[in-house]
Coordinates of C-alpha atoms in Angstrom, one line a residue:
Chain A
X1 CA 17.5 -28.3 21.6
X2 CA 17.4 -26.0 18.7
X3 CA 16.9 -28.8 16.3
X4 CA 14.4 -30.6 18.5
X5 CA 12.1 -27.4 18.5
X6 CA 12.7 -26.6 14.8
X7 CA 11.3 -30.3 14.3
X8 CA 8.6 -29.8 16.8
X9 CA 7.3 -26.5 14.9
X10 CA 7.7 -28.2 11.7
X11 CA 5.5 -30.9 12.7
X12 CA 2.9 -28.4 14.1
X13 CA 3.0 -26.5 10.4
X14 CA 2.5 -29.9 8.8
X15 CA -0.3 -30.9 11.3
X16 CA -2.3 -27.7 10.4
X17 CA -1.8 -28.3 6.8
X18 CA -2.7 -31.8 7.2
X19 CA -6.1 -31.1 8.8
X20 CA -7.0 -28.8 5.9
X21 CA -6.0 -31.5 3.4
X22 CA -7.7 -34.1 5.4
X23 CA -11.1 -32.2 5.6
X24 CA -10.9 -31.4 2.0
X25 CA -10.3 -35.0 1.0
X26 CA -13.2 -36.4 3.2
X27 CA -15.5 -33.6 1.9
X28 CA -14.6 -34.5 -1.6
X29 CA -14.9 -38.3 -1.0
X30 CA -18.3 -38.2 0.3
X31 CA -19.6 -35.3 -2.1
X32 CA -18.1 -36.2 -5.4
X33 CA -19.7 -39.6 -5.9
X34 CA -23.2 -37.9 -6.1
X35 CA -22.2 -35.3 -8.4
X36 CA -20.9 -37.9 -10.7
X37 CA -23.8 -39.7 -10.6
X38 CA -26.5 -36.7 -11.0
X39 CA -24.1 -35.1 -13.5
X40 CA -21.9 -32.1 -12.3
X41 CA -24.2 -30.0 -14.6
X42 CA -27.4 -31.3 -13.4
X43 CA -26.1 -31.0 -9.8
X44 CA -25.1 -27.4 -9.9
X45 CA -27.8 -26.2 -12.5
X46 CA -30.6 -28.5 -11.5
X47 CA -33.6 -26.7 -10.2
X48 CA -35.3 -29.3 -8.3
X49 CA -34.3 -30.3 -4.8
X50 CA -36.4 -33.2 -3.8
X51 CA -34.1 -35.6 -1.8
X52 CA -37.0 -38.2 -1.2
X53 CA -37.3 -38.7 -4.8
X54 CA -33.8 -38.5 -5.9
X55 CA -33.8 -35.0 -7.2
X56 CA -30.5 -33.2 -6.3
X57 CA -30.4 -29.9 -7.9
X58 CA -28.8 -27.0 -5.9
X59 CA -29.4 -24.1 -8.4
X60 CA -31.8 -22.5 -6.2
X61 CA -29.4 -22.4 -3.2
X62 CA -26.5 -21.3 -5.3
X63 CA -28.7 -18.1 -6.3
X64 CA -29.9 -17.8 -2.8
X65 CA -26.5 -17.4 -1.5
X66 CA -25.4 -15.2 -4.2
X67 CA -28.4 -12.9 -3.9
X68 CA -28.2 -12.6 0.0
X69 CA -24.2 -11.9 -0.3
X70 CA -24.8 -9.2 -3.0
X71 CA -27.7 -7.9 -0.9
X72 CA -25.2 -7.9 2.0
X73 CA -22.7 -6.1 0.2
X74 CA -25.1 -3.5 -1.2
X75 CA -26.1 -2.4 2.1
X76 CA -22.7 -3.1 3.9
X77 CA -20.1 -1.6 1.5
X78 CA -21.2 1.9 1.5
X79 CA -22.1 2.2 5.0
X80 CA -18.9 0.5 6.1
X81 CA -16.6 2.3 3.8
X82 CA -18.0 5.6 4.5
X83 CA -17.9 4.8 8.4
X84 CA -14.3 3.9 7.7
X85 CA -13.6 7.1 5.8
X86 CA -14.9 9.2 8.6
X87 CA -13.1 7.5 11.3
X88 CA -10.0 7.5 9.6
X89 CA -10.0 11.0 8.0
X90 CA -12.5 13.2 9.6
X91 CA -13.6 12.1 13.1
X92 CA -11.7 13.8 16.2
X93 CA -9.2 11.3 17.6
X94 CA -11.5 11.0 20.9
X95 CA -14.4 9.8 18.8
X96 CA -12.3 7.3 17.1
X97 CA -11.2 5.8 20.4
X98 CA -15.0 5.3 21.3
X99 CA -16.5 4.4 17.9
X100 CA -13.7 2.1 16.4
X101 CA -14.1 -0.5 19.5
X102 CA -18.0 -0.1 19.4
X103 CA -18.0 -1.2 15.8
X104 CA -15.7 -3.9 16.4
X105 CA -18.0 -5.1 19.3
X106 CA -20.6 -5.9 16.6
X107 CA -18.2 -8.9 15.5
X108 CA -18.6 -10.2 19.1
X109 CA -22.5 -10.6 19.0
X110 CA -23.3 -14.3 18.3
X111 CA -24.9 -14.8 15.0
X112 CA -28.0 -16.4 16.7
X113 CA -28.8 -13.1 18.3
X114 CA -28.6 -11.3 15.1
X115 CA -30.9 -13.9 13.7
X116 CA -33.3 -13.6 16.5
X117 CA -33.5 -9.8 16.1
X118 CA -34.1 -10.3 12.5
X119 CA -37.0 -12.6 13.0
X120 CA -38.4 -10.6 15.8
X121 CA -38.1 -7.2 14.7
X122 CA -36.8 -6.6 11.1
X123 CA -39.0 -9.5 9.4
X124 CA -42.4 -8.2 10.5
X125 CA -41.6 -4.7 9.7
X126 CA -40.9 -5.9 6.0
X127 CA -43.9 -8.1 6.0
X128 CA -46.1 -5.2 7.1
X129 CA -44.5 -2.4 4.8
X130 CA -43.4 -4.2 1.8
X131 CA -45.3 -7.4 1.8
X132 CA -43.9 -10.9 1.2
X133 CA -43.2 -13.2 3.9
X134 CA -41.1 -11.1 5.7
X135 CA -38.2 -13.8 6.0
X136 CA -36.6 -13.0 2.8
X137 CA -33.4 -11.9 0.8
X138 CA -34.1 -8.4 2.0
X139 CA -34.3 -9.3 5.7
X140 CA -31.3 -11.7 5.2
X141 CA -29.2 -9.0 3.6
X142 CA -29.8 -6.4 6.1
X143 CA -28.8 -8.6 9.1
X144 CA -25.6 -10.0 7.2
X145 CA -24.7 -6.4 6.2
X146 CA -24.6 -5.5 9.8
X147 CA -22.7 -8.6 10.7
X148 CA -19.8 -7.8 8.0
X149 CA -19.7 -4.2 9.2
X150 CA -17.0 -4.7 11.7
X151 CA -14.7 -6.6 9.0
X152 CA -15.3 -4.0 6.4
X153 CA -14.8 -1.1 8.8
X154 CA -11.7 -2.2 10.5
X155 CA -10.0 -3.5 7.4
X156 CA -10.8 -0.3 5.5
X157 CA -9.6 1.9 8.4
X158 CA -6.2 0.2 8.6
X159 CA -5.9 0.6 4.6
X160 CA -6.7 4.5 4.8
X161 CA -4.4 4.9 7.6
X162 CA -1.6 3.1 5.8
X163 CA -1.9 5.7 3.0
X164 CA 1.6 7.9 3.4
X165 CA 0.5 11.1 5.1
X166 CA 2.7 12.7 2.4
X167 CA -0.2 12.0 -0.4
X168 CA -2.7 14.1 1.9
X169 CA 0.0 16.9 2.5
X170 CA 0.5 17.0 -1.2
X171 CA -3.1 17.5 -2.0
X172 CA -3.8 20.0 0.7
X173 CA -0.6 22.0 -0.6
X174 CA -2.4 22.4 -4.0
X175 CA -5.4 23.8 -2.5
X176 CA -7.6 20.8 -2.5
X177 CA -10.1 20.4 0.3
X178 CA -10.1 17.7 2.9
X179 CA -12.9 15.8 1.1
X180 CA -11.3 16.3 -2.3
X181 CA -8.0 14.9 -0.9
X182 CA -9.8 11.9 0.5
X183 CA -11.9 11.2 -2.6
X184 CA -9.3 11.8 -5.3
X185 CA -6.2 10.8 -3.6
X186 CA -6.5 8.7 -0.3
X187 CA -9.4 6.4 -1.4
X188 CA -7.8 5.8 -4.8
X189 CA -4.4 5.0 -2.9
X190 CA -6.2 2.6 -0.2
X191 CA -8.3 1.0 -2.9
X192 CA -6.8 -2.5 -2.8
X193 CA -6.7 -2.5 0.7
X194 CA -10.4 -1.6 1.1
X195 CA -11.4 -4.1 -1.6
X196 CA -9.6 -6.8 0.3
X197 CA -12.0 -6.0 3.4
X198 CA -15.0 -6.1 1.3
X199 CA -13.9 -9.5 0.0
X200 CA -13.2 -10.6 3.6
X201 CA -16.5 -9.4 4.4
X202 CA -18.1 -11.0 1.6
X203 CA -16.7 -14.5 2.6
X204 CA -18.2 -13.9 5.9
X205 CA -21.4 -13.4 4.5
X206 CA -21.3 -16.5 2.1
X207 CA -20.5 -18.6 5.1
X208 CA -22.7 -17.3 7.5
X209 CA -25.3 -20.0 8.5
X210 CA -27.3 -19.5 11.8
X211 CA -28.6 -16.1 11.2
X212 CA -29.6 -16.8 7.5
X213 CA -31.4 -19.9 8.3
X214 CA -33.5 -17.9 10.9
X215 CA -34.4 -15.0 8.7
X216 CA -34.0 -16.2 5.1
X217 CA -37.3 -18.3 4.9
X218 CA -35.5 -21.2 3.5
X219 CA -37.8 -21.9 0.6
X220 CA -36.2 -24.4 -1.7
X221 CA -37.5 -22.5 -4.8
X222 CA -35.6 -19.9 -7.2
X223 CA -36.4 -16.3 -5.9
X224 CA -38.0 -13.8 -8.2
X225 CA -37.8 -10.6 -5.8
X226 CA -35.9 -9.5 -2.9
X227 CA -38.9 -10.0 -0.7
X228 CA -39.0 -14.0 -1.5
X229 CA -37.9 -16.5 0.9
X230 CA -34.5 -18.3 -0.1
X231 CA -32.4 -21.1 1.0
X232 CA -28.5 -20.6 0.8
X233 CA -26.1 -23.3 0.5
X234 CA -24.9 -23.2 4.0
X235 CA -28.4 -23.3 5.2
X236 CA -29.2 -26.4 3.1
X237 CA -26.5 -28.4 4.9
X238 CA -27.5 -27.2 8.4
X239 CA -31.2 -27.9 7.9
X240 CA -30.9 -31.2 6.3
X241 CA -28.0 -32.9 7.7
X242 CA -30.0 -34.3 10.8
X243 CA -32.0 -36.6 9.0
X244 CA -30.2 -37.1 5.7
X245 CA -28.9 -40.7 4.8
X246 CA -27.5 -42.2 1.7
X247 CA -27.6 -40.1 -1.6
X248 CA -29.1 -37.4 0.3
X249 CA -26.2 -37.3 3.0
X250 CA -23.6 -37.4 0.0
X251 CA -25.6 -34.5 -1.7
X252 CA -25.0 -32.3 1.4
X253 CA -21.4 -33.1 1.3
X254 CA -21.5 -32.1 -2.4
X255 CA -23.1 -28.8 -1.4
X256 CA -20.0 -28.5 0.9
X257 CA -17.9 -29.1 -2.1
X258 CA -19.4 -26.2 -3.9
X259 CA -19.2 -24.0 -1.1
X260 CA -15.6 -25.1 -0.6
X261 CA -14.8 -23.7 -4.1
X262 CA -17.0 -20.5 -3.7
X263 CA -15.1 -19.5 -0.8
X264 CA -11.4 -20.6 -1.8
X265 CA -12.0 -18.4 -4.7
X266 CA -13.0 -15.5 -2.8
X267 CA -10.2 -16.0 -0.3
X268 CA -7.6 -16.2 -3.2
X269 CA -8.8 -13.1 -4.8
X270 CA -8.8 -11.4 -1.1
X271 CA -5.2 -12.4 -0.6
X272 CA -4.0 -11.0 -4.1
X273 CA -5.5 -7.6 -3.3
X274 CA -4.3 -7.7 0.3
X275 CA -0.7 -8.2 -0.7
X276 CA -0.6 -5.7 -3.5
X277 CA 1.2 -2.4 -2.7
X278 CA 0.6 1.1 -3.6
Chain B
X1 CA 7.7 44.5 -5.0
X2 CA 7.6 42.3 -1.8
X3 CA 6.1 38.8 -2.4
X4 CA 6.1 38.1 1.3
X5 CA 6.2 40.5 4.1
X6 CA 6.5 39.1 7.6
X7 CA 6.4 41.4 10.7
X8 CA 7.0 40.4 14.2
X9 CA 5.9 36.7 13.4
X10 CA 5.8 34.3 16.5
X11 CA 5.2 30.7 16.1
X12 CA 4.2 28.0 18.8
X13 CA 3.9 24.6 18.8
X14 CA 1.9 24.1 22.1
X15 CA 4.5 25.7 24.6
X16 CA 7.4 25.6 22.5
X17 CA 8.2 28.7 20.9
X18 CA 9.6 27.8 17.3
X19 CA 9.7 31.2 15.5
X20 CA 10.6 34.3 17.5
X21 CA 9.8 37.7 16.2
X22 CA 10.7 37.1 12.7
X23 CA 10.9 40.0 10.2
X24 CA 11.5 39.3 6.6
X25 CA 10.9 40.7 3.1
X26 CA 10.9 38.1 0.2
X27 CA 11.3 39.9 -3.2
X28 CA 9.4 38.9 -6.3
X29 CA 11.0 36.7 -9.0
X30 CA 13.9 36.0 -6.8
X31 CA 15.2 33.1 -5.2
X32 CA 15.4 33.2 -1.5
X33 CA 17.1 30.7 0.5
X34 CA 16.6 29.8 4.2
X35 CA 19.6 28.2 5.7
X36 CA 20.3 27.1 9.2
X37 CA 21.0 23.9 11.4
X38 CA 18.3 21.2 11.9
X39 CA 15.4 22.4 14.1
X40 CA 16.1 26.1 13.6
X41 CA 12.7 26.8 12.3
X42 CA 13.2 27.1 8.7
X43 CA 10.8 24.6 7.6
X44 CA 8.2 25.9 10.1
X45 CA 8.7 29.4 8.6
X46 CA 8.1 28.1 5.1
X47 CA 4.8 26.4 6.0
X48 CA 3.6 29.7 7.6
X49 CA 3.4 31.1 4.0
X50 CA 0.8 28.4 2.9
X51 CA -0.5 27.5 6.4
X52 CA 0.7 23.8 6.3
X53 CA 1.2 24.3 10.0
X54 CA -2.7 24.2 10.2
X55 CA -2.6 20.5 10.1
X56 CA -0.5 20.4 13.4
X57 CA -3.0 20.4 16.3
X58 CA -2.0 22.9 18.9
X59 CA 0.3 25.1 16.8
X60 CA -0.4 29.0 16.6
X61 CA 0.8 31.7 14.8
X62 CA 0.9 35.4 15.7
X63 CA 1.9 38.5 13.9
X64 CA 1.7 40.0 10.6
X65 CA 2.2 38.0 7.4
X66 CA 1.2 39.5 3.9
X67 CA 1.5 37.6 0.7
X68 CA 1.3 40.6 -2.2
X69 CA -0.2 42.6 0.4
X70 CA -3.0 40.3 1.6
X71 CA -3.0 39.1 5.3
X72 CA -2.8 35.3 5.4
X73 CA -2.9 34.8 9.1
X74 CA -6.4 34.7 10.9
X75 CA -9.4 32.7 10.7
X76 CA -11.1 34.4 7.8
X77 CA -8.4 33.4 5.2
X78 CA -9.6 31.1 2.4
X79 CA -6.8 28.3 2.6
X80 CA -7.6 26.6 -0.7
X81 CA -7.1 30.1 -2.6
X82 CA -4.1 30.8 -0.5
X83 CA -2.6 27.4 -1.3
X84 CA -3.3 27.7 -5.0
X85 CA -1.2 30.8 -5.1
X86 CA 1.5 29.6 -2.7
X87 CA 2.6 26.1 -4.1
X88 CA 4.7 23.8 -2.2
X89 CA 7.2 21.2 -3.1
X90 CA 8.2 18.7 -0.3
X91 CA 11.5 17.1 0.8
X92 CA 10.6 13.7 -0.4
X93 CA 9.0 13.7 -3.8
X94 CA 5.4 12.7 -3.1
X95 CA 3.5 12.1 -6.3
X96 CA 0.2 10.7 -6.0
X97 CA -0.2 7.1 -7.0
X98 CA -1.8 8.2 -10.2
X99 CA -0.9 8.5 -13.5
X100 CA 1.7 11.2 -14.8
X101 CA -1.1 13.1 -16.5
X102 CA -3.5 12.9 -13.4
X103 CA -0.8 14.1 -11.1
X104 CA -0.4 17.2 -13.2
X105 CA -3.9 17.4 -13.9
X106 CA -4.9 17.3 -10.3
X107 CA -4.7 20.9 -9.4
X108 CA -6.3 22.2 -12.4
X109 CA -9.2 19.7 -11.8
X110 CA -9.8 20.5 -8.2
X111 CA -9.8 24.4 -9.1
X112 CA -12.4 23.8 -11.7
X113 CA -10.7 23.3 -15.0
X114 CA -12.7 20.6 -16.8
X115 CA -11.3 18.0 -19.1
X116 CA -10.6 19.0 -22.5
X117 CA -8.1 20.7 -24.8
X118 CA -7.4 23.2 -22.0
X119 CA -6.4 20.7 -19.6
X120 CA -4.2 18.6 -22.0
X121 CA -2.5 21.9 -23.0
X122 CA -2.0 23.0 -19.4
X123 CA -0.4 19.4 -18.7
X124 CA 1.9 19.7 -21.6
X125 CA 3.3 23.0 -20.8
X126 CA 3.8 22.1 -17.0
X127 CA 5.6 19.1 -18.1
X128 CA 7.7 21.2 -20.6
X129 CA 8.6 23.8 -18.1
X130 CA 10.0 21.3 -15.7
X131 CA 12.0 19.4 -18.8
X132 CA 9.9 16.3 -18.3
X133 CA 7.7 16.5 -21.4
X134 CA 10.2 15.0 -23.9
X135 CA 10.9 11.7 -21.7
X136 CA 7.2 11.3 -20.6
X137 CA 5.1 12.5 -23.5
X138 CA 4.4 8.7 -24.5
X139 CA 4.2 7.8 -20.8
X140 CA 1.5 10.0 -19.8
X141 CA -0.8 7.0 -18.4
X142 CA 2.0 5.5 -16.5
X143 CA 1.8 5.7 -12.8
X144 CA 4.0 8.2 -11.6
X145 CA 5.2 6.0 -8.7
X146 CA 7.4 4.1 -11.3
X147 CA 9.4 7.3 -12.2
X148 CA 12.9 7.8 -11.0
X149 CA 13.4 9.8 -8.0
X150 CA 14.5 13.1 -9.9
X151 CA 11.6 12.8 -12.3
X152 CA 9.0 12.3 -9.4
X153 CA 10.6 15.6 -7.8
X154 CA 10.4 17.1 -11.3
X155 CA 6.8 16.0 -11.6
X156 CA 5.7 17.4 -8.1
X157 CA 7.3 20.8 -9.3
X158 CA 4.9 20.3 -12.5
X159 CA 2.0 19.6 -10.4
X160 CA 2.5 22.7 -8.4
X161 CA 3.1 25.1 -11.3
X162 CA -0.1 23.6 -12.7
X163 CA -2.2 25.5 -10.5
X164 CA -0.5 28.7 -11.5
X165 CA 0.9 30.0 -8.4
X166 CA 2.9 33.0 -7.6
X167 CA 5.2 31.8 -5.2
X168 CA 7.0 28.3 -4.9
X169 CA 8.0 27.1 -1.5
X170 CA 10.5 24.3 -1.7
X171 CA 11.5 22.5 1.5
X172 CA 14.7 20.7 0.9
X173 CA 13.5 19.7 -2.5
X174 CA 16.9 18.0 -3.4
X175 CA 17.8 16.1 -0.1
X176 CA 16.3 12.8 -1.4
X177 CA 18.2 13.1 -4.8
X178 CA 21.7 12.3 -6.0
X179 CA 24.3 15.2 -6.9
X180 CA 23.7 14.8 -10.5
X181 CA 19.9 15.2 -10.2
X182 CA 20.4 17.9 -7.5
X183 CA 22.3 19.9 -10.0
X184 CA 19.8 19.6 -12.7
X185 CA 16.9 20.5 -10.3
X186 CA 18.8 23.7 -9.3
X187 CA 19.2 24.7 -13.0
X188 CA 15.6 24.0 -13.3
X189 CA 15.0 26.6 -10.3
X190 CA 16.9 29.3 -12.3
X191 CA 14.6 28.8 -15.2
X192 CA 11.6 28.9 -13.1
X193 CA 12.6 32.2 -11.4
X194 CA 11.6 34.4 -14.3
X195 CA 8.0 33.4 -13.7
X196 CA 8.1 32.3 -10.0
X197 CA 9.1 33.8 -6.5
X198 CA 10.8 31.0 -5.0
X199 CA 11.6 30.5 -1.4
X200 CA 13.8 27.3 -0.6
X201 CA 14.6 25.9 2.7
X202 CA 18.0 23.9 2.4
X203 CA 20.5 23.0 5.2
X204 CA 23.1 22.6 2.1
X205 CA 24.9 25.7 2.4
X206 CA 26.6 25.4 -0.9
X207 CA 23.1 24.9 -2.6
X208 CA 22.2 28.1 -0.9
X209 CA 25.2 29.8 -2.4
X210 CA 24.5 28.4 -5.8
X211 CA 20.9 29.0 -6.2
X212 CA 19.9 31.9 -4.3
X213 CA 19.7 35.7 -4.7
X214 CA 18.9 36.4 -1.3
X215 CA 19.6 34.2 1.8
X216 CA 18.5 34.2 5.5
X217 CA 20.2 32.5 8.3
X218 CA 18.0 31.0 10.9
X219 CA 19.1 30.0 14.6
X220 CA 17.0 28.7 17.3
X221 CA 13.8 30.5 16.1
X222 CA 15.3 33.6 15.1
X223 CA 16.3 35.1 11.7
X224 CA 19.6 36.1 12.5
X225 CA 20.6 37.7 9.4
X226 CA 18.9 38.4 6.2
X227 CA 20.4 39.9 2.8
X228 CA 22.1 39.5 -0.5
X229 CA 23.5 36.0 -0.9
X230 CA 26.9 37.2 -1.9
X231 CA 27.0 39.5 0.9
X232 CA 25.8 36.8 3.5
X233 CA 28.6 34.4 2.4
X234 CA 31.6 37.0 2.0
X235 CA 30.8 39.4 4.6
X236 CA 28.3 38.1 7.2
X237 CA 27.4 40.9 9.9
X238 CA 26.8 38.7 12.7
X239 CA 29.2 36.5 14.2
X240 CA 26.8 33.6 14.6
X241 CA 26.1 33.6 10.8
X242 CA 29.9 33.6 10.2
X243 CA 30.4 30.7 12.5
X244 CA 27.8 28.8 10.8
X245 CA 29.0 29.6 7.4
X246 CA 32.5 28.7 8.2
X247 CA 31.3 25.6 9.6
X248 CA 32.0 26.0 13.3
X249 CA 28.7 24.3 14.1
X250 CA 25.4 23.1 12.2

């Protein structure tokens, strides 16, 4: 019986790994030929995306993904980390019991709702007050920042709470204030955990599709300001998959290959930081 | 002169009466030990003197405690200033996960000594005073957590000394160390005595007998007996002290 169960579990473990391998294999099989045909350099750095005339350059989308993600981090990280510091170190326990679940609830809102809010409310504000089309890097960054908040906040809170209490005691006993102790001892000690949270949030921002399609404007050109419309790698696949055939279809899979590496690198880095101890 | 005077001190954790009417005079530039079985209140008493008990929600102190004549109980006391004057070394070495240098420089920095010759000199003096300078002068940038337990505890003492305190509170500073390291830390305490008033909590009676000049025996929140260490250990006045010292309980 024991042997049977352990075999069964082994099979389950194998199959989940196999699924990953099969997906990777399939994406690569579909995507690599077009990359070879266009040339990897041309595919990644090509500035022209015109599937109908056989131009497959995804540079603008890589830049789009990059800016939208960086923007999301610029808004999300300071807000999320400050929030985590407050909840973990300064807030009365009663507040934490209310605020932490509330922030985690943000993760439960479907991305289409975020996108809808962005289109209906945020984009018009940006268009009226700052100019441009409204559907832009800025709008997408702000919405993504809110979407990655729960990840950053909850991972950071855990990281801060995992710092041994003796560090804080030691610091206070030297005559430091609560804030000095937090800033000079607790945050440096929690640094690697907080960074892991930020990288996980970043992974989410890179992979988010629906909300980004709705609010980023989806222009296939290279953006010159935060108020310009962009298209991200994920959006490119989702928008065009409905009617893509032949080379075009393969080019979308190739976009997936690039995305695959992008996210794999981020996850590896995240795991490395998460495992590192103080 | 008395470094610490304590009159009718009562301390409560919620409804638990942890210290019962403690009266105590700790003399300057001597080593005073507090002994007693676990849970007798000796650590609580120690932590009254730098107000570390304030961290415990629901705790309350009543009475009269003066450090060099200044009242330290009550709301008006500036805790950062108090803790700068009354340093503390903990049971488990707790160096910050920073470099050796930054650990010692921590206190001077938060109290406003900027980087520069002054800070480096202070760090050197403090490491010298705890006997770490020769071992660590080439490793100042290393993470303090990579040091041995004894070195970590010495570093914590150096870190405390760096704020130029008058009083050093030591809460079982050797309980996480082996006997050789313990002996060397005790030696260090004797060296430090000329500059600091040291108050040490220990449940190791031999240690109290070896290092201290004065000694107090505590039991169930009361300071049963206080006096010259030799006298306490050779001719205790109270039956309970005698029972404890002769190992009848504890």
